[in-house]
Amino acid sequence: MTDLSHLPPARPGRRAPAWPGVPLLVALALWAYAVRHTDVSRLDDYGLVSALHPAFWAGLAVLTTGFWFTVRDARRPGAWSAAYVLGLLVMERATQAVLYPTPLYAWAWKHEAVIDHLLTAGGLQTADQVGDMAVYDQWPGFFAAEAALQRLLGVDSAAMFMAWWPLVSSLMLLLPLLLIYRTFTEDRRLIWTAVWLFYVANWVGQDYFSPQSVAYALHVGVLAVVLRRFGRSAVRRGRPRQAVWTVVITVLIVAIVISHQLTPGMLAVCLLALCLSRRYRDWVPLATTVVIFLAWCLTAALPFLSAAMPDMIRSIGDVGANVETGYGATPTGAGAIATSWAARLLSGSVLLLAAVGVLRQRVLRHRARPLLLVAAAPLPMFAASSYGSEMIFRVLLFMLPGAAFFAAAALLPKVRTLAADAAEQEAGNRQATGSAKARRWGIGTWVPLAALLGGTLAFVPAYSGKDRINYFPPQEVALVRQLFDQAPEGSLVVAANRNYPDAYASYWNIGHYWFLDDARSHVDEIVREPAATLADDMAGVERPARAYFLLTQGQLANSEMNGQLDRAQLDRIRTSVAASPRFRLVAENGAGWLYELKQSGGAER
């Protein structure tokens, strides 16, 4: 198979000029200027999109343009393409870590609480001890590793480094992606364009401080090893080496299985799809995955699965219910809707490009058929479970390595076989090559560049458009920590929803109740008579424990933008609690309010 480009090779002894470094440096300079002049203190419903300085968008456009004209030139060393991809990761994954003084995502703070619990308890605990949070003790791989890392670094909390986790987890994917793509082509233009599109299309947000981020990187790593070392040609090279690679993937699979619930299932269906290809009829990787997964499910994870299995069985085959969003997960307001559509259009465009690449590149369709099977394998998971209304996003995430490869192929010239080239040369037909050179700066250059630029810019609203929900200012962090610093063991914290930092702090000895998770009838009752209803809900707490009502900026943003309660209803609840003689104000600042329920039978403090 030939390279994708018709450009002539570099002349011997002649070094390509270093002009590709100019757009890269300009883009990074614009980015540095933008982050110094971006104010995130007042985010609106468009999140980081409207807050970013215009220099950021200019830098991203310069970076993308420089990458395209660099990657498509056969004379450029691959190191330039790698440098541009690293620049992309800095601009799109490190921007939030630089701009925000506190880590993003309530779920990242939740995982920090799980690590804190593991260090505090000194071991795993059952549902009798920590309730629903015991599910994390049944998949403890990520948390145990991070607890060890926290001790190794000598830091008090994972919050010290988890803001940079999206960049770290994205870098973890780079090597396995390169190995996968190099399995099916040696053309660095296709390889690096596929890597670029993968990162641009990976807006799903599973790169934050989470078990999924590590398990996904390990999943892609297993696929890389299997695709490169378990094909027919690799097996013929010797069984001893095959045994070594079997040990390697076994270690990776064990790490996946003990860390995350969904990823082992996705890995199993991808490996099963590979077995449908004649090139990958080695059943060892699939059998290893299934055996380890079942062994874990029937032992350590059995308590959770025993309780969850009836609902999981009922959801199988119910595709409509598995992909629909429920109450509290519907984008509301112009900003949230625009962000949602940006993400949908970005994903749809990449998948459409992948379909074009499959249809257009006949040679790749044959040569990279295993990668096409891996891309299609996650689709049946739509029928398996809703996974908390997130299955559609997880399926997209696991399709991306293959989808990005074929999407990149759609942007580049057609692949030709060596036989086709030989026939053309034998016939003395040089006109096609000359025409290709003439079209070098024509539609085949500018249309793909426009598509690449549009996708790269669309990543920002898709990935950062909900930062009003995901960002917790220092004042909010301080208020919540003040609460848990003073709350006695056995206390109860009541909040609208769990979208605030440290929402699960001390979950092993302090109760948490989020009333928007309750039945809608009870939520309506709270809206009608806020103070009285909440006081009744909190009345069961006995001294020395206390009952607190917490309302913060993060809760307000999440409720408004996800279609729960609007600002007027939330203001009514807070005003009612503030005016009630049954509550007293403990603390407040620009990011929230903290009230305590007065307990009868004792003097007011």
C-alpha positions as CSV (number, residue, x, y, z in Angstrom):
1,M,0.0,0.0,0.0
2,T,1.3,3.5,-0.9
3,D,1.4,6.6,1.2
4,L,-1.7,8.8,1.1
5,S,0.1,11.8,-0.3
6,H,1.3,12.4,-3.9
7,L,3.9,14.9,-2.8
8,P,7.5,14.2,-3.8
9,P,9.9,12.9,-1.2
10,A,12.5,15.2,0.3
11,R,15.6,15.5,-1.7
12,P,18.6,13.7,-0.3
13,G,20.8,15.9,1.8
14,R,18.3,18.7,1.9
15,R,16.7,19.6,5.2
16,A,13.1,20.8,5.3
17,P,12.8,24.4,6.5
18,A,11.7,24.9,10.1
19,W,8.8,27.2,9.3
20,P,6.2,24.8,10.9
21,G,7.6,26.0,14.3
22,V,6.3,29.5,13.6
23,P,2.6,28.8,13.7
24,L,3.1,26.6,16.7
25,L,4.9,29.3,18.7
26,V,2.4,32.0,17.6
27,A,-0.5,29.8,18.8
28,L,1.1,29.1,22.2
29,A,1.9,32.8,22.6
30,L,-1.7,33.7,21.9
31,W,-2.9,31.0,24.3
32,A,-0.6,32.3,27.1
33,Y,-1.9,35.9,26.4
34,A,-5.5,34.6,26.5
35,V,-5.3,32.8,29.8
36,R,-3.7,35.8,31.4
37,H,-6.6,38.0,30.3
38,T,-9.5,35.7,30.9
39,D,-11.8,36.3,33.9
40,V,-13.7,33.2,35.2
41,S,-15.2,34.9,38.2
42,R,-18.5,35.4,36.5
43,L,-19.3,32.5,34.2
44,D,-22.6,32.5,32.3
45,D,-24.7,29.7,30.8
46,Y,-22.1,29.4,28.0
47,G,-19.4,28.4,30.5
48,L,-15.8,29.0,29.5
49,V,-16.9,29.8,25.8
50,S,-18.0,33.3,26.5
51,A,-15.3,34.0,29.1
52,L,-12.3,33.2,27.0
53,H,-10.3,36.1,25.6
54,P,-10.5,36.3,21.7
55,A,-6.8,35.5,21.5
56,F,-7.6,31.9,22.6
57,W,-9.7,31.4,19.5
58,A,-7.2,33.0,17.2
59,G,-4.5,30.8,18.7
60,L,-6.5,27.6,18.2
61,A,-7.2,28.6,14.6
62,V,-3.5,29.2,14.0
63,L,-2.5,25.9,15.6
64,T,-5.0,23.9,13.5
65,T,-3.9,25.6,10.3
66,G,-0.3,25.1,11.0
67,F,-0.9,21.4,11.9
68,W,-2.7,20.8,8.7
69,F,-0.1,22.3,6.4
70,T,2.6,20.5,8.3
71,V,1.1,17.1,8.6
72,R,0.2,16.9,4.9
73,D,3.7,17.6,3.7
74,A,5.7,14.4,3.2
75,R,8.9,16.3,3.7
76,R,8.2,17.2,7.3
77,P,9.5,15.0,10.1
78,G,6.8,13.4,12.2
79,A,8.2,15.2,15.3
80,W,6.5,18.4,14.0
81,S,3.1,16.7,13.9
82,A,3.7,15.4,17.4
83,A,4.6,18.9,18.7
84,Y,1.3,20.3,17.2
85,V,-0.7,17.5,18.9
86,L,1.0,18.3,22.2
87,G,0.2,22.0,21.7
88,L,-3.5,21.0,21.1
89,L,-3.6,19.1,24.4
90,V,-2.1,22.0,26.2
91,M,-4.7,24.5,24.7
92,E,-7.7,22.2,25.2
93,R,-6.9,20.2,28.3
94,A,-4.6,22.4,30.4
95,T,-6.6,25.7,29.9
96,Q,-9.0,24.9,32.7
97,A,-6.3,23.9,35.1
98,V,-4.5,27.2,34.6
99,L,-7.6,29.4,34.7
100,Y,-9.5,27.9,37.6
101,P,-8.1,28.0,41.1
102,T,-10.0,24.9,42.2
103,P,-10.5,21.5,40.5
104,L,-13.5,21.0,38.3
105,Y,-16.3,18.4,38.5
106,A,-18.3,17.3,41.5
107,W,-17.5,13.7,40.6
108,A,-13.8,14.4,40.9
109,W,-14.3,15.7,44.4
110,K,-16.4,12.6,45.1
111,H,-13.5,10.4,44.1
112,E,-11.2,12.4,46.3
113,A,-13.5,11.6,49.2
114,V,-13.3,7.9,48.4
115,I,-9.5,8.1,48.6
116,D,-9.7,9.9,51.8
117,H,-12.1,7.3,53.2
118,L,-9.7,4.5,52.1
119,L,-6.8,6.2,53.9
120,T,-8.9,6.9,57.0
121,A,-10.5,3.4,57.3
122,G,-7.3,1.7,56.3
123,G,-9.1,-0.9,54.2
124,L,-12.3,-1.8,52.3
125,Q,-15.7,-1.7,53.9
126,T,-19.1,-3.2,53.3
127,A,-22.5,-1.7,52.6
128,D,-23.4,-2.1,56.3
129,Q,-20.6,0.4,57.1
130,V,-20.8,2.9,54.3
131,G,-24.1,2.2,52.5
132,D,-24.3,2.8,48.8
133,M,-20.7,4.1,48.6
134,A,-19.5,0.5,49.2
135,V,-19.7,0.1,45.5
136,Y,-16.4,1.9,45.3
137,D,-14.8,-0.5,47.7
138,Q,-15.9,-3.3,45.4
139,W,-13.9,-1.7,42.5
140,P,-11.0,-0.2,44.5
141,G,-8.1,-0.4,42.0
142,F,-8.0,3.3,41.0
143,F,-8.6,4.6,44.5
144,A,-6.0,2.3,46.0
145,A,-3.4,3.4,43.4
146,E,-4.2,7.1,44.0
147,A,-4.1,6.7,47.8
148,A,-0.6,5.2,47.3
149,L,0.4,8.1,45.0
150,Q,-0.9,10.6,47.5
151,R,1.2,9.1,50.2
152,L,4.2,9.0,47.9
153,L,3.9,12.6,47.0
154,G,3.3,13.6,50.6
155,V,0.2,15.7,49.9
156,D,-2.8,16.0,52.1
157,S,-5.4,15.6,49.4
158,A,-5.7,14.4,45.8
159,A,-7.2,17.9,45.1
160,M,-3.6,19.1,45.0
161,F,-3.1,17.4,41.6
162,M,-6.4,16.3,40.2
163,A,-7.0,19.6,38.3
164,W,-4.3,18.5,35.9
165,W,-5.7,15.0,35.4
166,P,-7.4,15.7,32.1
167,L,-4.0,16.5,30.5
168,V,-2.3,13.5,32.2
169,S,-5.0,11.0,31.2
170,S,-5.0,12.4,27.6
171,L,-1.2,11.9,27.4
172,M,-1.6,8.4,28.6
173,L,-3.6,7.6,25.5
174,L,-1.1,8.9,23.0
175,L,1.3,5.9,22.8
176,P,-1.4,3.2,22.5
177,L,-3.2,5.3,19.8
178,L,0.0,5.6,17.8
179,L,0.7,1.9,18.1
180,I,-2.9,1.0,16.9
181,Y,-2.7,3.3,13.9
182,R,0.8,2.2,13.0
183,T,-0.6,-1.3,12.8
184,F,-2.6,-0.4,9.7
185,T,-0.6,2.3,8.0
186,E,2.9,3.7,7.9
187,D,1.8,7.0,6.6
188,R,2.4,9.5,9.3
189,R,-0.1,12.0,7.8
190,L,-3.0,9.5,8.4
191,I,-1.6,8.5,11.8
192,W,-1.3,12.1,13.2
193,T,-4.5,13.4,11.6
194,A,-6.3,10.4,13.3
195,V,-4.7,11.3,16.6
196,W,-5.8,14.9,16.2
197,L,-9.3,14.0,15.4
198,F,-9.5,11.6,18.3
199,Y,-8.6,14.3,20.8
200,V,-10.9,16.8,19.2
201,A,-13.8,14.4,19.2
202,N,-13.2,13.2,22.8
203,W,-15.3,15.9,24.4
204,V,-17.3,13.4,26.5
205,G,-15.5,14.5,29.7
206,Q,-14.3,11.1,31.0
207,D,-10.7,12.3,31.2
208,Y,-11.2,13.9,34.6
209,F,-9.9,12.4,37.9
210,S,-11.8,9.1,37.7
211,P,-11.5,5.3,37.4
212,Q,-12.9,5.6,33.8
213,S,-10.0,7.7,32.7
214,V,-7.4,5.2,33.7
215,A,-9.4,2.1,32.7
216,Y,-10.0,3.6,29.3
217,A,-6.3,4.2,28.7
218,L,-5.6,0.6,29.7
219,H,-8.4,-0.6,27.4
220,V,-6.8,1.2,24.5
221,G,-3.5,-0.3,25.6
222,V,-4.9,-3.8,25.5
223,L,-6.3,-3.3,22.0
224,A,-2.9,-1.9,20.9
225,V,-1.1,-5.1,22.1
226,V,-3.7,-7.4,20.7
227,L,-3.8,-5.7,17.3
228,R,0.0,-5.7,17.0
229,R,1.0,-9.0,18.7
230,F,-1.9,-11.4,18.4
231,G,-2.5,-11.4,14.6
232,R,-1.7,-14.4,12.5
233,S,1.7,-12.9,11.4
234,A,2.7,-12.2,15.0
235,V,1.7,-15.6,16.2
236,R,3.9,-17.3,13.5
237,R,6.9,-15.4,14.8
238,G,7.1,-17.6,17.9
239,R,5.1,-18.8,20.9
240,P,7.6,-17.7,23.6
241,R,7.2,-14.1,22.7
242,Q,3.4,-14.6,22.6
243,A,3.5,-15.8,26.1
244,V,5.2,-12.6,27.2
245,W,2.5,-10.5,25.6
246,T,-0.2,-12.6,27.2
247,V,1.3,-11.8,30.6
248,V,1.3,-8.1,29.7
249,I,-2.3,-8.0,28.7
250,T,-3.3,-10.1,31.7
251,V,-1.8,-7.5,34.0
252,L,-3.6,-4.7,32.1
253,I,-6.9,-6.6,32.2
254,V,-6.7,-7.2,35.9
255,A,-6.1,-3.5,36.5
256,I,-9.2,-2.7,34.4
257,V,-11.4,-5.2,36.0
258,I,-10.7,-4.1,39.6
259,S,-11.1,-0.4,38.8
260,H,-14.2,0.0,36.7
261,Q,-17.6,-1.7,36.1
262,L,-18.2,-0.9,32.4
263,T,-14.8,-1.0,30.7
264,P,-14.3,-4.8,31.0
265,G,-17.6,-5.4,29.2
266,M,-16.6,-2.9,26.4
267,L,-13.2,-4.6,26.2
268,A,-14.8,-8.1,25.9
269,V,-17.1,-7.0,23.0
270,C,-14.2,-5.4,21.2
271,L,-12.1,-8.5,21.5
272,L,-15.0,-10.7,20.4
273,A,-15.4,-8.5,17.3
274,L,-11.7,-9.0,16.5
275,C,-12.2,-12.8,16.7
276,L,-14.6,-12.4,13.7
277,S,-11.7,-11.3,11.6
278,R,-9.5,-14.1,10.2
279,R,-6.4,-12.2,11.2
280,Y,-7.3,-12.3,14.9
281,R,-8.7,-15.8,15.6
282,D,-6.6,-16.1,18.8
283,W,-9.1,-16.5,21.6
284,V,-6.6,-16.1,24.4
285,P,-7.2,-12.3,25.0
286,L,-11.0,-12.7,25.0
287,A,-10.9,-15.7,27.3
288,T,-8.5,-14.0,29.7
289,T,-10.8,-11.0,29.9
290,V,-14.0,-13.0,30.4
291,V,-12.4,-15.3,33.1
292,I,-10.9,-12.4,35.1
293,F,-14.1,-10.3,34.8
294,L,-16.4,-13.2,35.9
295,A,-14.0,-14.1,38.8
296,W,-14.2,-10.5,40.1
297,C,-18.0,-10.3,39.6
298,L,-18.6,-13.5,41.5
299,T,-16.4,-12.6,44.4
300,A,-15.5,-9.0,45.4
301,A,-18.3,-7.3,43.3
302,L,-21.0,-9.8,44.2
303,P,-22.7,-7.7,46.9
304,F,-23.3,-4.8,44.4
305,L,-24.3,-7.0,41.5
306,S,-26.7,-9.1,43.6
307,A,-28.7,-5.9,44.4
308,A,-28.3,-4.3,40.9
309,M,-28.8,-7.4,38.7
310,P,-32.7,-7.3,38.6
311,D,-32.7,-3.8,37.2
312,M,-29.8,-4.6,34.8
313,I,-31.7,-7.6,33.4
314,R,-34.9,-5.5,33.0
315,S,-33.0,-2.9,31.0
316,I,-31.6,-5.3,28.5
317,G,-33.2,-4.7,25.1
318,D,-34.9,-1.5,26.1
319,V,-33.0,0.8,23.8
320,G,-35.4,3.7,24.1
321,A,-35.1,3.8,27.8
322,N,-31.4,3.2,27.8
323,V,-30.6,6.3,25.7
324,E,-33.2,8.8,27.0
325,T,-32.4,11.4,29.6
326,G,-34.3,11.6,32.8
327,Y,-35.5,14.4,35.1
328,G,-32.6,16.6,36.0
329,A,-30.6,15.7,32.9
330,T,-32.3,17.9,30.2
331,P,-30.3,20.9,29.0
332,T,-32.3,24.1,29.8
333,G,-31.6,27.6,28.7
334,A,-29.9,29.0,25.6
335,G,-26.4,28.3,26.8
336,A,-27.0,24.7,27.8
337,I,-28.9,23.9,24.6
338,A,-26.2,25.5,22.4
339,T,-23.5,23.5,24.2
340,S,-25.5,20.3,23.8
341,W,-25.9,20.8,20.1
342,A,-22.2,21.7,19.6
343,A,-21.3,18.3,21.2
344,R,-23.9,16.5,19.0
345,L,-22.8,18.2,15.8
346,L,-19.1,17.5,16.6
347,S,-19.7,13.8,17.3
348,G,-22.1,13.5,14.3
349,S,-19.6,15.1,12.0
350,V,-16.7,12.8,13.0
351,L,-18.9,9.7,12.6
352,L,-20.1,11.0,9.2
353,L,-16.5,11.6,8.2
354,A,-15.7,8.1,9.4
355,A,-18.5,6.7,7.2
356,V,-17.1,8.6,4.2
357,G,-13.7,7.3,4.9
358,V,-14.9,3.7,5.0
359,L,-16.8,4.1,1.7
360,R,-14.1,6.1,0.0
361,Q,-10.9,4.3,1.0
362,R,-11.4,0.8,-0.3
363,V,-7.8,-0.2,0.4
364,L,-8.1,0.9,4.0
365,R,-11.5,-0.7,4.4
366,H,-9.8,-4.0,3.7
367,R,-6.5,-3.4,5.4
368,A,-7.9,-1.8,8.6
369,R,-11.0,-4.0,8.8
370,P,-10.1,-5.1,12.4
371,L,-10.1,-1.5,13.5
372,L,-13.5,-1.0,11.8
373,L,-14.8,-4.0,13.8
374,V,-13.5,-2.5,17.0
375,A,-15.2,0.8,16.3
376,A,-18.6,-0.9,15.6
377,A,-18.4,-3.4,18.5
378,P,-19.6,-1.0,21.3
379,L,-22.9,-0.2,19.5
380,P,-24.9,-3.2,20.9
381,M,-24.2,-1.9,24.4
382,F,-27.1,0.6,23.7
383,A,-29.4,-2.3,24.3
384,A,-27.6,-3.6,27.4
385,S,-28.0,-0.8,29.9
386,S,-28.7,2.9,30.4
387,Y,-25.7,3.2,32.7
388,G,-27.3,6.2,34.5
389,S,-28.4,7.8,31.2
390,E,-24.7,7.9,30.1
391,M,-24.5,4.8,27.8
392,I,-24.8,6.9,24.7
393,F,-21.7,8.9,25.7
394,R,-19.7,5.8,26.7
395,V,-20.5,4.0,23.4
396,L,-19.2,7.1,21.6
397,L,-16.1,7.2,23.7
398,F,-15.2,3.5,23.0
399,M,-15.9,3.9,19.2
400,L,-13.5,6.9,18.9
401,P,-10.2,5.2,18.2
402,G,-11.6,3.5,15.1
403,A,-13.9,6.3,14.1
404,A,-11.1,8.9,14.2
405,F,-8.9,6.7,12.0
406,F,-11.4,6.5,9.2
407,A,-12.5,10.1,9.7
408,A,-8.9,11.1,9.1
409,A,-8.8,8.9,6.0
410,A,-11.8,10.9,4.6
411,L,-9.8,14.1,4.8
412,L,-6.7,12.8,2.9
413,P,-6.2,11.6,-0.7
414,K,-7.3,8.2,-1.7
415,V,-5.0,5.3,-0.8
416,R,-3.7,3.3,-3.8
417,T,-2.3,-0.2,-4.0
418,L,1.2,-0.8,-5.2
419,A,-0.2,-2.7,-8.1
420,A,-2.2,0.3,-9.2
421,D,0.9,2.5,-9.0
422,A,2.9,0.0,-11.1
423,A,0.2,-0.2,-13.7
424,E,0.1,3.6,-14.0
425,Q,3.9,3.8,-14.3
426,E,4.0,1.1,-16.9
427,A,1.5,2.9,-19.0
428,G,3.6,6.1,-18.8
429,N,0.7,8.0,-17.4
430,R,2.2,11.1,-15.6
431,Q,-0.8,13.3,-16.1
432,A,-2.5,12.1,-12.9
433,T,0.5,12.8,-10.8
434,G,0.9,16.3,-12.3
435,S,-2.8,17.0,-11.8
436,A,-2.5,15.9,-8.1
437,K,0.4,18.4,-7.7
438,A,-1.7,21.1,-9.4
439,R,-4.6,20.4,-7.0
440,R,-2.2,20.6,-4.0
441,W,-3.5,23.9,-3.0
442,G,-7.0,23.4,-4.3
443,I,-10.2,22.1,-2.8
444,G,-8.4,19.0,-1.5
445,T,-6.5,21.3,0.9
446,W,-9.0,23.9,2.0
447,V,-12.2,21.8,2.4
448,P,-10.4,19.3,4.8
449,L,-8.8,22.2,6.6
450,A,-12.2,23.8,7.1
451,A,-13.6,20.6,8.5
452,L,-10.6,20.1,10.8
453,L,-10.8,23.7,12.0
454,G,-14.6,23.5,12.6
455,G,-14.2,20.4,14.7
456,T,-11.3,21.8,16.7
457,L,-13.2,25.0,17.5
458,A,-16.4,23.0,18.3
459,F,-14.5,21.0,20.9
460,V,-14.4,24.1,23.3
461,P,-18.2,24.5,23.8
462,A,-18.7,20.8,23.8
463,Y,-16.1,20.3,26.5
464,S,-16.1,23.5,28.5
465,G,-19.6,24.9,27.8
466,K,-21.0,23.6,31.1
467,D,-18.2,25.1,33.3
468,R,-20.8,27.2,35.2
469,I,-21.9,23.8,36.6
470,N,-18.6,22.2,36.9
471,Y,-16.5,25.0,38.4
472,F,-16.6,25.7,42.2
473,P,-15.0,29.0,43.2
474,P,-12.7,29.1,46.3
475,Q,-15.5,30.7,48.3
476,E,-17.8,27.7,47.7
477,V,-15.0,25.3,48.6
478,A,-14.3,27.3,51.8
479,L,-18.0,27.3,52.8
480,V,-18.4,23.5,52.4
481,R,-15.1,22.8,54.2
482,Q,-16.3,25.0,57.1
483,L,-19.4,22.8,57.3
484,F,-17.5,19.5,57.5
485,D,-14.9,20.9,59.9
486,Q,-17.6,21.6,62.4
487,A,-20.2,18.9,61.8
488,P,-20.1,16.2,64.6
489,E,-20.2,12.5,63.7
490,G,-23.7,11.4,62.8
491,S,-24.8,14.8,61.5
492,L,-27.0,15.2,58.4
493,V,-26.3,17.5,55.4
494,V,-29.3,18.4,53.3
495,A,-28.8,20.1,49.9
496,A,-30.7,20.6,46.6
497,N,-28.4,18.3,44.7
498,R,-24.8,16.9,44.9
499,N,-23.2,19.5,42.6
500,Y,-20.8,21.1,45.1
501,P,-17.3,20.4,46.2
502,D,-16.7,17.7,48.9
503,A,-20.3,16.7,48.5
504,Y,-19.3,13.2,49.8
505,A,-16.8,14.3,52.5
506,S,-16.9,12.1,55.6
507,Y,-19.6,10.0,54.0
508,W,-18.7,7.2,56.4
509,N,-19.9,9.1,59.5
510,I,-22.1,12.0,58.1
511,G,-25.4,11.5,56.3
512,H,-26.2,13.2,53.0
513,Y,-29.6,13.9,51.5
514,W,-30.2,15.7,48.2
515,F,-33.9,16.5,47.9
516,L,-33.9,16.9,44.1
517,D,-33.1,13.2,43.9
518,D,-36.4,12.5,45.7
519,A,-39.8,11.8,44.1
520,R,-41.2,14.8,42.2
521,S,-44.2,15.0,44.5
522,H,-41.9,15.6,47.5
523,V,-39.9,18.2,45.6
524,D,-43.2,20.0,44.8
525,E,-44.0,19.9,48.5
526,I,-40.7,21.5,49.4
527,V,-41.3,24.2,46.8
528,R,-44.7,24.9,48.3
529,E,-43.6,25.0,51.9
530,P,-39.9,25.0,52.0
531,A,-38.9,25.6,55.6
532,A,-41.6,23.4,57.2
533,T,-41.0,20.5,54.9
534,L,-37.2,20.6,55.1
535,A,-37.4,21.0,58.9
536,D,-39.6,17.8,59.1
537,D,-37.1,15.9,56.9
538,M,-34.2,16.9,59.1
539,A,-35.9,16.5,62.5
540,G,-34.7,12.9,63.1
541,V,-31.1,14.0,64.0
542,E,-30.3,13.8,67.7
543,R,-27.7,15.5,69.7
544,P,-24.7,15.8,69.6
545,A,-25.2,15.4,65.9
546,R,-26.7,18.3,63.9
547,A,-28.7,18.9,60.8
548,Y,-27.5,21.4,58.2
549,F,-29.1,22.9,55.1
550,L,-26.6,23.9,52.4
551,L,-27.3,25.8,49.2
552,T,-24.4,26.8,47.0
553,Q,-23.6,28.4,43.6
554,G,-22.9,25.0,42.1
555,Q,-26.3,23.6,43.1
556,L,-28.1,26.6,41.7
557,A,-26.3,26.3,38.3
558,N,-26.9,22.6,38.0
559,S,-30.6,22.9,38.9
560,E,-31.2,25.7,36.5
561,M,-29.2,24.3,33.5
562,N,-30.4,20.7,33.8
563,G,-34.1,21.4,34.1
564,Q,-34.7,20.8,37.8
565,L,-35.8,23.9,39.7
566,D,-35.4,27.5,38.3
567,R,-33.8,30.4,40.0
568,A,-37.1,31.8,41.4
569,Q,-38.0,28.5,43.0
570,L,-34.6,28.1,44.6
571,D,-34.7,31.7,45.9
572,R,-38.1,30.9,47.4
573,I,-36.6,27.9,49.2
574,R,-33.7,29.9,50.6
575,T,-35.8,32.9,51.6
576,S,-38.2,30.6,53.4
577,V,-35.4,28.9,55.3
578,A,-33.8,32.2,56.2
579,A,-37.1,33.6,57.6
580,S,-38.0,30.5,59.6
581,P,-37.4,30.5,63.3
582,R,-36.5,26.8,63.1
583,F,-33.3,27.6,61.3
584,R,-30.3,29.7,62.1
585,L,-27.6,31.0,59.7
586,V,-24.2,29.5,60.4
587,A,-22.2,31.0,57.5
588,E,-22.6,32.6,54.2
589,N,-20.4,34.2,51.4
590,G,-20.7,35.1,47.8
591,A,-21.0,31.4,46.8
592,G,-23.6,30.1,49.2
593,W,-25.4,29.8,52.5
594,L,-25.2,27.3,55.4
595,Y,-28.1,26.9,57.9
596,E,-28.5,24.7,60.9
597,L,-31.8,23.3,62.1
598,K,-32.4,24.4,65.7
599,Q,-32.9,21.4,68.0
600,S,-35.5,21.4,70.7
601,G,-34.7,20.7,74.3
602,G,-31.5,22.7,74.5
603,A,-30.3,26.3,74.7
604,E,-29.6,28.0,71.4
605,R,-25.9,28.4,70.7
